[in-house]
């Protein structure tokens, strides 16, 4: 194992993305995209040479906040002048995540490019983030804000690199994957495998995504949105939610590698950490209606963490509340990030 | 439409089953299997000639109780000397369902043989049951005990044939399918379709069954049974519940026709009835943890029924509680059936 390579990650050109090193020098916050090439000792796959793509948006010298979302999230969290398309956490831009006051850092998950076809652990992701901080000469994060899988990675980051982060916000992600949620994901992976058998990955992937969406949302939301009676067309019954689910899945399939999905889905199920090993002050955010991460697990996390507070929200959007309950999440972020590292106003 | 044919259903030999007309004349309760051929006007598929297989167990002249379960249930509800294999409701045999005191009637659902490849409505099933009663010269059921889909059919039976039943027990089935549960079933049907695309129906069917099982059970049960960490084998992650889910699915696939599953699954989603049209006294049984039939829907059903009482159980088995909470269900059945039609002791 080449520890030297790990300790000195290099900033390189991403492949195949042409966007690397684009930088904005307008009045708007500076936005930088890049890649870090390094060597990581993966827990289940040995030493590997990897590339980690990142995006950093905000004023130079401002405190750095890392934002990490679910397995479908990526380095483009919020829009900027340089990269104006909506990011995966666009809803929070300026609402708890203000890129005029902080530098917002996000990465593409290890394995998200579909090139790394081995089991990836949430702890591996934490080390990948540390390598990015090394490459960017960022000594310490003001905060690590993780939602869903990002919260799992955040717990590992704080346990493994506690001196590199002042504060953790862990939204809808716990110290373990719940066994029922793991079974739900295993069936999504089976759907992909079934599609692959016929050399048409997209249909299996689309079914997997629809199954995932059911787990992200709630009966309360579906009762409101999809109350119409089913239709019988060409002798087949079609229920009210199918158009919506299929449309969302098609959009997702178009930008998702089956290998990446399988490996990141597995990674959630591999996740496990003893909360007592996380010394960083943590705000735990739980959603009462979350069908993937039961409230009980979030309470157990908060109780076992050495330094924690818990905030509980009600939301008909369940696990997806971090993408939809903008005001409540914004309030929690503002409160949690206030004054951390003496930097975030 | 040949209404005459409907009004005079004939008892015929089942095809292809060799078991028809077997009868036990030992000391044990008499057990009869048979088929009724009749003509039904199906709501979504017009007039059809159909066969309905039934089994009747218990002393001649005892009051008749009809037991109807989920879409996987069938005419063999409990074991008898003539048909000694365990039935789908074996757990309640002698516990609320005593075939020394009542005659227990059950049918194979319309469409369960896979021959009727058209949409089947829960109201069609109610009419099929009425045709069986005609053929067997059973004027009136002491009770219709329906669980899951069987409860849906029971509501229609009581609305359409109120003079043929004294009492309804509706367990874990409501006046509508919940939109979230319908979406869950639609994805099961997509899994079957994906398997059919590659001419290997069994794999799609197995995936569908595993998805269904997740909806029948609960996180509470899975947390107890499948808490082991996932394994990494041949480079793939396998979670603790997978062996169990795959084993159960394989057993089910071996005895299930894809067409039957698709049509009966659709039938649940087609189900809808105004509870105010159900004049028969009804005991509604709801399970707090049921992930398919929310407690709210069962309360709404009980409130809208003209003559109802509601019993609420807690069970980590969720929707499957009617198959596992033997004592509680037994107590409810004994209470509900006590003295109905002056017949059940």
mmCIF file of C-alpha atoms in Angstrom, chain B residues 33-276:
data_model
loop_
_atom_site.group_PDB
_atom_site.id
_atom_site.type_symbol
_atom_site.label_atom_id
_atom_site.label_comp_id
_atom_site.label_asym_id
_atom_site.label_seq_id
_atom_site.Cartn_x
_atom_site.Cartn_y
_atom_site.Cartn_z
ATOM 1 C CA UNK B 33 -64.575 -30.675 -2.866
ATOM 2 C CA UNK B 34 -66.287 -29.690 -6.033
ATOM 3 C CA UNK B 35 -66.623 -27.190 -8.816
ATOM 4 C CA UNK B 36 -69.467 -24.996 -9.907
ATOM 5 C CA UNK B 37 -69.795 -24.046 -13.544
ATOM 6 C CA UNK B 38 -71.814 -20.957 -14.193
ATOM 7 C CA UNK B 39 -72.024 -17.806 -16.253
ATOM 8 C CA UNK B 40 -71.090 -14.476 -14.719
ATOM 9 C CA UNK B 41 -71.308 -10.958 -16.074
ATOM 10 C CA UNK B 42 -67.814 -9.691 -15.214
ATOM 11 C CA UNK B 43 -67.612 -5.945 -14.654
ATOM 12 C CA UNK B 44 -64.614 -5.393 -16.915
ATOM 13 C CA UNK B 45 -64.785 -8.367 -19.279
ATOM 14 C CA UNK B 46 -68.428 -9.094 -20.114
ATOM 15 C CA UNK B 47 -70.291 -12.381 -19.786
ATOM 16 C CA UNK B 48 -68.016 -15.353 -19.210
ATOM 17 C CA UNK B 49 -68.494 -19.023 -18.530
ATOM 18 C CA UNK B 50 -66.477 -19.748 -15.399
ATOM 19 C CA UNK B 51 -65.724 -22.574 -12.976
ATOM 20 C CA UNK B 52 -65.410 -22.005 -9.253
ATOM 21 C CA UNK B 53 -63.737 -24.701 -7.160
ATOM 22 C CA UNK B 54 -64.850 -24.997 -3.542
ATOM 23 C CA UNK B 55 -64.247 -27.042 -0.419
ATOM 24 C CA UNK B 56 -66.787 -27.534 2.358
ATOM 25 C CA UNK B 57 -65.745 -29.089 5.684
ATOM 26 C CA UNK B 58 -67.979 -29.784 8.649
ATOM 27 C CA UNK B 59 -71.125 -31.528 9.866
ATOM 28 C CA UNK B 60 -74.119 -31.616 7.538
ATOM 29 C CA UNK B 61 -76.764 -29.105 8.595
ATOM 30 C CA UNK B 62 -74.339 -27.086 10.724
ATOM 31 C CA UNK B 63 -74.300 -23.356 10.020
ATOM 32 C CA UNK B 64 -71.994 -22.397 7.162
ATOM 33 C CA UNK B 65 -69.101 -19.968 7.625
ATOM 34 C CA UNK B 66 -67.252 -18.797 4.546
ATOM 35 C CA UNK B 67 -63.531 -18.102 4.974
ATOM 36 C CA UNK B 68 -61.764 -15.976 2.365
ATOM 37 C CA UNK B 69 -58.119 -14.919 2.590
ATOM 38 C CA UNK B 70 -55.599 -13.043 0.502
ATOM 39 C CA UNK B 71 -55.123 -13.535 -3.232
ATOM 40 C CA UNK B 72 -52.876 -16.546 -2.507
ATOM 41 C CA UNK B 73 -55.535 -18.254 -0.427
ATOM 42 C CA UNK B 74 -57.701 -21.014 -1.903
ATOM 43 C CA UNK B 75 -60.497 -23.454 -1.164
ATOM 44 C CA UNK B 76 -58.412 -25.549 1.256
ATOM 45 C CA UNK B 77 -58.613 -23.455 4.417
ATOM 46 C CA UNK B 78 -58.048 -26.155 7.058
ATOM 47 C CA UNK B 79 -56.991 -29.793 7.110
ATOM 48 C CA UNK B 80 -59.522 -32.601 7.420
ATOM 49 C CA UNK B 81 -59.352 -36.405 7.350
ATOM 50 C CA UNK B 82 -60.214 -36.345 3.673
ATOM 51 C CA UNK B 83 -57.720 -33.595 2.823
ATOM 52 C CA UNK B 84 -55.078 -33.788 5.534
ATOM 53 C CA UNK B 85 -52.536 -31.285 4.216
ATOM 54 C CA UNK B 86 -52.362 -27.990 6.102
ATOM 55 C CA UNK B 87 -54.709 -25.326 4.763
ATOM 56 C CA UNK B 88 -53.979 -21.640 4.274
ATOM 57 C CA UNK B 89 -55.787 -20.793 7.545
ATOM 58 C CA UNK B 90 -54.659 -23.872 9.439
ATOM 59 C CA UNK B 91 -53.625 -21.731 12.402
ATOM 60 C CA UNK B 92 -57.257 -20.872 13.178
ATOM 61 C CA UNK B 93 -58.529 -24.450 12.938
ATOM 62 C CA UNK B 94 -60.250 -25.032 16.261
ATOM 63 C CA UNK B 95 -59.315 -21.520 17.355
ATOM 64 C CA UNK B 96 -62.365 -19.508 16.379
ATOM 65 C CA UNK B 97 -63.002 -21.754 13.361
ATOM 66 C CA UNK B 98 -64.311 -25.058 14.693
ATOM 67 C CA UNK B 99 -65.278 -27.502 11.938
ATOM 68 C CA UNK B 100 -66.986 -29.762 14.457
ATOM 69 C CA UNK B 101 -69.577 -27.031 14.974
ATOM 70 C CA UNK B 102 -69.719 -25.177 11.655
ATOM 71 C CA UNK B 103 -69.347 -26.051 8.024
ATOM 72 C CA UNK B 104 -66.413 -24.121 6.667
ATOM 73 C CA UNK B 105 -66.711 -23.117 3.017
ATOM 74 C CA UNK B 106 -63.875 -21.699 0.925
ATOM 75 C CA UNK B 107 -63.277 -21.230 -2.794
ATOM 76 C CA UNK B 108 -60.458 -20.890 -5.256
ATOM 77 C CA UNK B 109 -60.627 -17.288 -6.433
ATOM 78 C CA UNK B 110 -62.052 -16.636 -9.849
ATOM 79 C CA UNK B 111 -58.941 -16.414 -12.007
ATOM 80 C CA UNK B 112 -56.756 -18.460 -9.657
ATOM 81 C CA UNK B 113 -56.348 -21.213 -12.230
ATOM 82 C CA UNK B 114 -54.716 -18.800 -14.672
ATOM 83 C CA UNK B 115 -57.317 -19.562 -17.355
ATOM 84 C CA UNK B 116 -59.279 -16.332 -17.002
ATOM 85 C CA UNK B 117 -56.895 -13.736 -18.420
ATOM 86 C CA UNK B 118 -59.122 -10.671 -18.052
ATOM 87 C CA UNK B 119 -59.584 -8.053 -15.332
ATOM 88 C CA UNK B 120 -61.517 -9.559 -12.411
ATOM 89 C CA UNK B 121 -63.300 -7.337 -9.923
ATOM 90 C CA UNK B 122 -63.798 -8.028 -6.226
ATOM 91 C CA UNK B 123 -67.546 -7.734 -6.932
ATOM 92 C CA UNK B 124 -67.212 -10.533 -9.503
ATOM 93 C CA UNK B 125 -65.774 -12.748 -6.777
ATOM 94 C CA UNK B 126 -68.786 -11.950 -4.582
ATOM 95 C CA UNK B 127 -71.112 -13.124 -7.337
ATOM 96 C CA UNK B 128 -69.008 -16.248 -7.837
ATOM 97 C CA UNK B 129 -69.506 -17.089 -4.170
ATOM 98 C CA UNK B 130 -73.252 -16.551 -4.493
ATOM 99 C CA UNK B 131 -73.241 -19.000 -7.409
ATOM 100 C CA UNK B 132 -71.489 -21.593 -5.245
ATOM 101 C CA UNK B 133 -74.094 -21.118 -2.520
ATOM 102 C CA UNK B 134 -76.832 -21.636 -5.128
ATOM 103 C CA UNK B 135 -75.207 -24.809 -6.398
ATOM 104 C CA UNK B 136 -74.817 -26.177 -2.862
ATOM 105 C CA UNK B 137 -78.329 -25.076 -1.846
ATOM 106 C CA UNK B 138 -76.932 -22.996 0.978
ATOM 107 C CA UNK B 139 -79.517 -20.328 1.576
ATOM 108 C CA UNK B 140 -77.591 -18.206 4.034
ATOM 109 C CA UNK B 141 -74.103 -17.976 5.480
ATOM 110 C CA UNK B 142 -73.888 -17.640 9.240
ATOM 111 C CA UNK B 143 -70.839 -15.505 8.591
ATOM 112 C CA UNK B 144 -68.458 -14.326 5.918
ATOM 113 C CA UNK B 145 -64.965 -14.086 7.412
ATOM 114 C CA UNK B 146 -62.695 -12.243 5.011
ATOM 115 C CA UNK B 147 -59.070 -11.256 5.460
ATOM 116 C CA UNK B 148 -57.115 -8.958 3.143
ATOM 117 C CA UNK B 149 -58.608 -9.378 -0.362
ATOM 118 C CA UNK B 150 -61.176 -11.659 1.229
ATOM 119 C CA UNK B 151 -62.447 -8.732 3.303
ATOM 120 C CA UNK B 152 -62.857 -6.665 0.147
ATOM 121 C CA UNK B 153 -64.847 -9.453 -1.475
ATOM 122 C CA UNK B 154 -66.849 -9.838 1.735
ATOM 123 C CA UNK B 155 -67.913 -6.190 1.638
ATOM 124 C CA UNK B 156 -69.191 -6.629 -1.917
ATOM 125 C CA UNK B 157 -70.905 -9.906 -1.028
ATOM 126 C CA UNK B 158 -72.773 -8.262 1.832
ATOM 127 C CA UNK B 159 -73.756 -5.302 -0.317
ATOM 128 C CA UNK B 160 -74.920 -7.426 -3.256
ATOM 129 C CA UNK B 161 -76.384 -10.409 -1.401
ATOM 130 C CA UNK B 162 -77.324 -9.066 2.041
ATOM 131 C CA UNK B 163 -80.026 -11.648 2.674
ATOM 132 C CA UNK B 164 -77.516 -14.467 2.251
ATOM 133 C CA UNK B 165 -75.277 -13.602 5.204
ATOM 134 C CA UNK B 166 -75.838 -12.813 8.893
ATOM 135 C CA UNK B 167 -72.468 -11.341 9.778
ATOM 136 C CA UNK B 168 -69.281 -10.049 8.175
ATOM 137 C CA UNK B 169 -65.836 -10.102 9.733
ATOM 138 C CA UNK B 170 -63.517 -7.889 7.672
ATOM 139 C CA UNK B 171 -59.863 -8.257 8.666
ATOM 140 C CA UNK B 172 -57.186 -6.019 7.126
ATOM 141 C CA UNK B 173 -59.180 -5.155 4.038
ATOM 142 C CA UNK B 174 -61.051 -1.896 3.458
ATOM 143 C CA UNK B 175 -63.500 -0.229 1.101
ATOM 144 C CA UNK B 176 -60.662 0.906 -1.151
ATOM 145 C CA UNK B 177 -57.097 0.029 -2.004
ATOM 146 C CA UNK B 178 -54.751 2.659 -0.644
ATOM 147 C CA UNK B 179 -52.970 4.515 -3.495
ATOM 148 C CA UNK B 180 -49.553 3.747 -2.004
ATOM 149 C CA UNK B 181 -50.365 0.044 -1.740
ATOM 150 C CA UNK B 182 -51.644 0.107 -5.310
ATOM 151 C CA UNK B 183 -48.342 1.562 -6.487
ATOM 152 C CA UNK B 184 -46.529 -1.182 -4.568
ATOM 153 C CA UNK B 185 -48.585 -3.829 -6.370
ATOM 154 C CA UNK B 186 -48.153 -2.149 -9.759
ATOM 155 C CA UNK B 187 -44.395 -2.546 -9.331
ATOM 156 C CA UNK B 188 -44.880 -6.238 -8.531
ATOM 157 C CA UNK B 189 -46.729 -6.588 -11.818
ATOM 158 C CA UNK B 190 -43.903 -4.730 -13.571
ATOM 159 C CA UNK B 191 -41.462 -7.273 -12.129
ATOM 160 C CA UNK B 192 -43.516 -10.117 -13.633
ATOM 161 C CA UNK B 193 -43.625 -8.309 -16.977
ATOM 162 C CA UNK B 194 -39.844 -7.832 -16.880
ATOM 163 C CA UNK B 195 -39.384 -11.566 -16.286
ATOM 164 C CA UNK B 196 -41.797 -12.411 -19.084
ATOM 165 C CA UNK B 197 -39.751 -10.313 -21.519
ATOM 166 C CA UNK B 198 -36.930 -12.811 -21.210
ATOM 167 C CA UNK B 199 -39.173 -15.876 -21.347
ATOM 168 C CA UNK B 200 -38.327 -16.735 -17.759
ATOM 169 C CA UNK B 201 -41.451 -15.974 -15.831
ATOM 170 C CA UNK B 202 -40.273 -17.569 -12.609
ATOM 171 C CA UNK B 203 -37.631 -14.936 -11.836
ATOM 172 C CA UNK B 204 -39.991 -12.025 -12.354
ATOM 173 C CA UNK B 205 -42.626 -13.786 -10.314
ATOM 174 C CA UNK B 206 -40.121 -14.478 -7.535
ATOM 175 C CA UNK B 207 -39.146 -10.817 -7.394
ATOM 176 C CA UNK B 208 -42.816 -9.802 -7.326
ATOM 177 C CA UNK B 209 -43.465 -12.154 -4.415
ATOM 178 C CA UNK B 210 -40.542 -10.802 -2.434
ATOM 179 C CA UNK B 211 -41.819 -7.260 -2.955
ATOM 180 C CA UNK B 212 -45.238 -8.386 -1.787
ATOM 181 C CA UNK B 213 -43.764 -10.011 1.298
ATOM 182 C CA UNK B 214 -42.109 -6.752 2.294
ATOM 183 C CA UNK B 215 -45.520 -5.131 2.171
ATOM 184 C CA UNK B 216 -47.112 -7.937 4.201
ATOM 185 C CA UNK B 217 -44.549 -7.753 7.001
ATOM 186 C CA UNK B 218 -42.983 -4.962 9.062
ATOM 187 C CA UNK B 219 -39.664 -3.332 9.962
ATOM 188 C CA UNK B 220 -40.258 -4.440 13.550
ATOM 189 C CA UNK B 221 -40.216 -8.121 12.567
ATOM 190 C CA UNK B 222 -37.253 -7.711 10.212
ATOM 191 C CA UNK B 223 -35.247 -5.895 12.887
ATOM 192 C CA UNK B 224 -35.661 -8.914 15.160
ATOM 193 C CA UNK B 225 -35.073 -11.634 12.563
ATOM 194 C CA UNK B 226 -32.509 -10.177 10.188
ATOM 195 C CA UNK B 227 -30.152 -8.087 12.281
ATOM 196 C CA UNK B 228 -27.003 -9.883 11.066
ATOM 197 C CA UNK B 229 -24.506 -7.799 9.120
ATOM 198 C CA UNK B 230 -24.518 -8.280 5.349
ATOM 199 C CA UNK B 231 -21.950 -10.587 3.800
ATOM 200 C CA UNK B 232 -19.672 -9.908 0.847
ATOM 201 C CA UNK B 233 -19.430 -12.983 -1.339
ATOM 202 C CA UNK B 234 -18.000 -13.175 -4.863
ATOM 203 C CA UNK B 235 -17.680 -9.422 -4.754
ATOM 204 C CA UNK B 236 -21.404 -8.916 -4.083
ATOM 205 C CA UNK B 237 -23.196 -7.723 -0.966
ATOM 206 C CA UNK B 238 -25.963 -9.954 0.335
ATOM 207 C CA UNK B 239 -28.203 -8.788 3.190
ATOM 208 C CA UNK B 240 -29.554 -10.939 6.000
ATOM 209 C CA UNK B 241 -33.173 -11.193 4.816
ATOM 210 C CA UNK B 242 -32.372 -12.372 1.275
ATOM 211 C CA UNK B 243 -32.183 -16.108 1.992
ATOM 212 C CA UNK B 244 -35.560 -16.023 3.706
ATOM 213 C CA UNK B 245 -37.254 -13.914 1.042
ATOM 214 C CA UNK B 246 -35.897 -16.007 -1.821
ATOM 215 C CA UNK B 247 -36.852 -19.283 -0.162
ATOM 216 C CA UNK B 248 -40.425 -18.139 0.480
ATOM 217 C CA UNK B 249 -40.713 -16.786 -3.058
ATOM 218 C CA UNK B 250 -39.488 -20.047 -4.617
ATOM 219 C CA UNK B 251 -42.114 -22.054 -2.705
ATOM 220 C CA UNK B 252 -44.819 -19.658 -3.824
ATOM 221 C CA UNK B 253 -43.663 -19.479 -7.454
ATOM 222 C CA UNK B 254 -43.835 -23.279 -7.733
ATOM 223 C CA UNK B 255 -47.590 -23.194 -7.135
ATOM 224 C CA UNK B 256 -48.582 -19.890 -8.746
ATOM 225 C CA UNK B 257 -49.580 -19.036 -12.298
ATOM 226 C CA UNK B 258 -48.228 -15.655 -13.465
ATOM 227 C CA UNK B 259 -51.560 -14.899 -15.123
ATOM 228 C CA UNK B 260 -53.441 -15.691 -11.921
ATOM 229 C CA UNK B 261 -51.130 -13.506 -9.883
ATOM 230 C CA UNK B 262 -51.376 -10.587 -12.313
ATOM 231 C CA UNK B 263 -55.170 -10.714 -12.516
ATOM 232 C CA UNK B 264 -55.738 -11.112 -8.776
ATOM 233 C CA UNK B 265 -53.191 -8.406 -7.988
ATOM 234 C CA UNK B 266 -55.026 -6.085 -10.389
ATOM 235 C CA UNK B 267 -58.286 -7.079 -8.773
ATOM 236 C CA UNK B 268 -57.187 -5.645 -5.431
ATOM 237 C CA UNK B 269 -56.495 -2.321 -7.132
ATOM 238 C CA UNK B 270 -59.851 -2.330 -8.918
ATOM 239 C CA UNK B 271 -61.626 -2.753 -5.596
ATOM 240 C CA UNK B 272 -63.876 0.068 -4.437
ATOM 241 C CA UNK B 273 -67.165 0.069 -2.566
ATOM 242 C CA UNK B 274 -69.260 2.593 -0.683
ATOM 243 C CA UNK B 275 -69.439 1.153 2.863
ATOM 244 C CA UNK B 276 -72.886 2.702 3.310
#
